[in-house]
Coordinates of C-alpha atoms in Angstrom, one line a residue:
M184 CA 0.0 0.0 0.0
I185 CA 1.3 3.4 -0.9
S186 CA -0.1 6.5 0.5
L187 CA 1.1 10.2 0.1
L188 CA 2.7 11.4 3.3
L189 CA 0.6 14.1 5.0
N190 CA 2.1 16.7 7.3
N191 CA 0.7 18.0 10.6
N192 CA -1.7 20.2 8.6
W193 CA -3.2 17.3 6.5
D194 CA -1.4 18.5 3.5
I195 CA 0.7 16.8 1.0
T196 CA 4.5 17.2 1.2
L197 CA 7.5 17.3 -1.1
D198 CA 10.8 15.6 -0.8
N199 CA 14.1 17.3 -1.6
N200 CA 13.9 16.5 -5.2
G201 CA 10.3 18.1 -5.4
S202 CA 8.4 14.9 -5.8
L203 CA 5.5 13.9 -3.6
K204 CA 6.6 12.2 -0.4
T205 CA 5.1 8.7 0.3
A206 CA 4.8 7.1 3.6
D207 CA 6.4 3.7 4.5
P208 CA 3.8 0.9 4.6
N209 CA 3.2 0.8 8.3
Y210 CA 2.8 4.5 8.6
S211 CA 0.5 4.5 5.6
I212 CA -1.9 2.2 7.5
A213 CA -1.8 4.4 10.6
Q214 CA -2.3 7.4 8.5
N215 CA -5.2 5.7 6.8
V216 CA -6.7 4.8 10.3
A217 CA -6.5 8.5 11.2
C218 CA -8.3 9.5 7.9
A219 CA -11.0 7.0 8.4
V220 CA -11.7 8.2 11.9
R221 CA -11.9 11.9 10.6
L222 CA -14.2 11.0 7.7
F223 CA -17.8 12.1 8.2
T224 CA -20.6 9.9 7.1
S225 CA -21.6 10.7 3.4
D226 CA -18.3 12.7 2.7
A227 CA -16.6 10.0 0.7
Y228 CA -17.5 10.9 -2.9
F229 CA -17.3 7.3 -4.3
N230 CA -18.6 5.5 -1.0
T231 CA -21.0 7.6 1.0
D232 CA -21.8 4.6 3.3
I233 CA -18.3 4.8 5.2
G234 CA -17.4 7.3 7.8
I235 CA -18.4 8.3 11.4
P236 CA -21.7 10.1 12.0
H237 CA -19.8 12.9 13.8
F238 CA -22.8 15.4 13.7
D239 CA -25.1 12.7 15.3
V240 CA -22.5 11.3 17.7
T241 CA -19.1 13.0 18.5
L242 CA -20.3 16.6 18.1
K243 CA -23.2 16.4 20.5
R244 CA -23.3 17.8 24.1
N245 CA -22.0 15.0 26.4
P246 CA -21.7 12.3 23.9
A247 CA -21.5 8.7 25.2
L248 CA -18.0 7.6 25.1
S249 CA -19.0 4.0 24.5
V250 CA -20.7 4.9 21.3
I251 CA -17.8 7.2 20.2
R252 CA -15.4 4.3 21.0
S253 CA -17.4 1.9 19.0
H254 CA -17.6 4.0 15.8
I255 CA -13.9 4.8 16.0
K256 CA -13.0 1.0 16.4
K257 CA -15.2 0.2 13.4
A258 CA -13.6 2.7 11.3
A259 CA -10.1 1.6 12.3
M260 CA -11.0 -2.1 11.7
S261 CA -12.2 -1.2 8.2
V262 CA -8.7 -0.2 7.0
D263 CA -6.7 -2.7 5.0
G264 CA -3.8 -3.9 7.1
V265 CA -5.4 -3.5 10.6
K266 CA -5.8 -6.8 12.5
N267 CA -7.1 -5.3 15.9
A268 CA -7.8 -1.8 17.1
E269 CA -8.1 -0.8 20.8
V270 CA -9.6 2.7 21.4
I271 CA -8.6 4.6 24.6
I272 CA -10.5 7.9 24.9
N273 CA -11.7 10.4 27.5
N274 CA -13.6 13.6 27.8
D275 CA -11.7 16.5 29.3
N276 CA -14.1 19.6 29.5
G277 CA -15.7 18.7 26.2
I278 CA -12.6 17.8 24.3
I279 CA -12.5 14.1 23.6
Q280 CA -9.1 12.8 23.1
G281 CA -7.1 9.7 23.4
E282 CA -5.5 7.1 21.1
I283 CA -6.1 4.1 19.0
L284 CA -3.7 1.2 19.4
I285 CA -3.8 -0.6 16.2
T286 CA -2.1 -3.9 15.7
L287 CA -1.2 -4.6 12.1
E288 CA -1.4 -7.8 10.2
N289 CA 2.4 -8.1 10.6
G290 CA 1.9 -7.9 14.4
E291 CA 3.4 -4.4 14.9
R292 CA 1.5 -2.1 17.2
I293 CA 1.1 1.5 16.4
S294 CA -0.5 4.3 18.3
V295 CA -2.7 6.9 16.5
R296 CA -3.6 10.0 18.5
T297 CA -7.2 11.2 18.3
V298 CA -8.9 14.6 19.3
F299 CA -12.5 15.8 18.8
P300 CA -13.2 18.5 18.0
D301 CA -10.0 19.4 16.2
E302 CA -7.3 21.2 18.2

């Protein structure tokens, strides 16, 4: 799997030769998990069935963390190369944050940080 490397602003980046940077395979999977978690339902142009119903779930006042955790895990598990996902989140004064610990099919574990709403 080849993915374009996104910077901290979720923008593509260039290497020293001016070519688009690509992420290594494991980082690509982690980055794809982060993208899947940020995707709103109906926003994917070619597949409007995927995504998280953020307006109905995560952006509500006092959302149920168990429901959010379930949606995040489902989104993470939908990414090719992910064998398992553990979602650890907490609500700190209306900012839901935590991490997704993904286990790849090759056995490597990677942490993906989550924050809702965006910082």
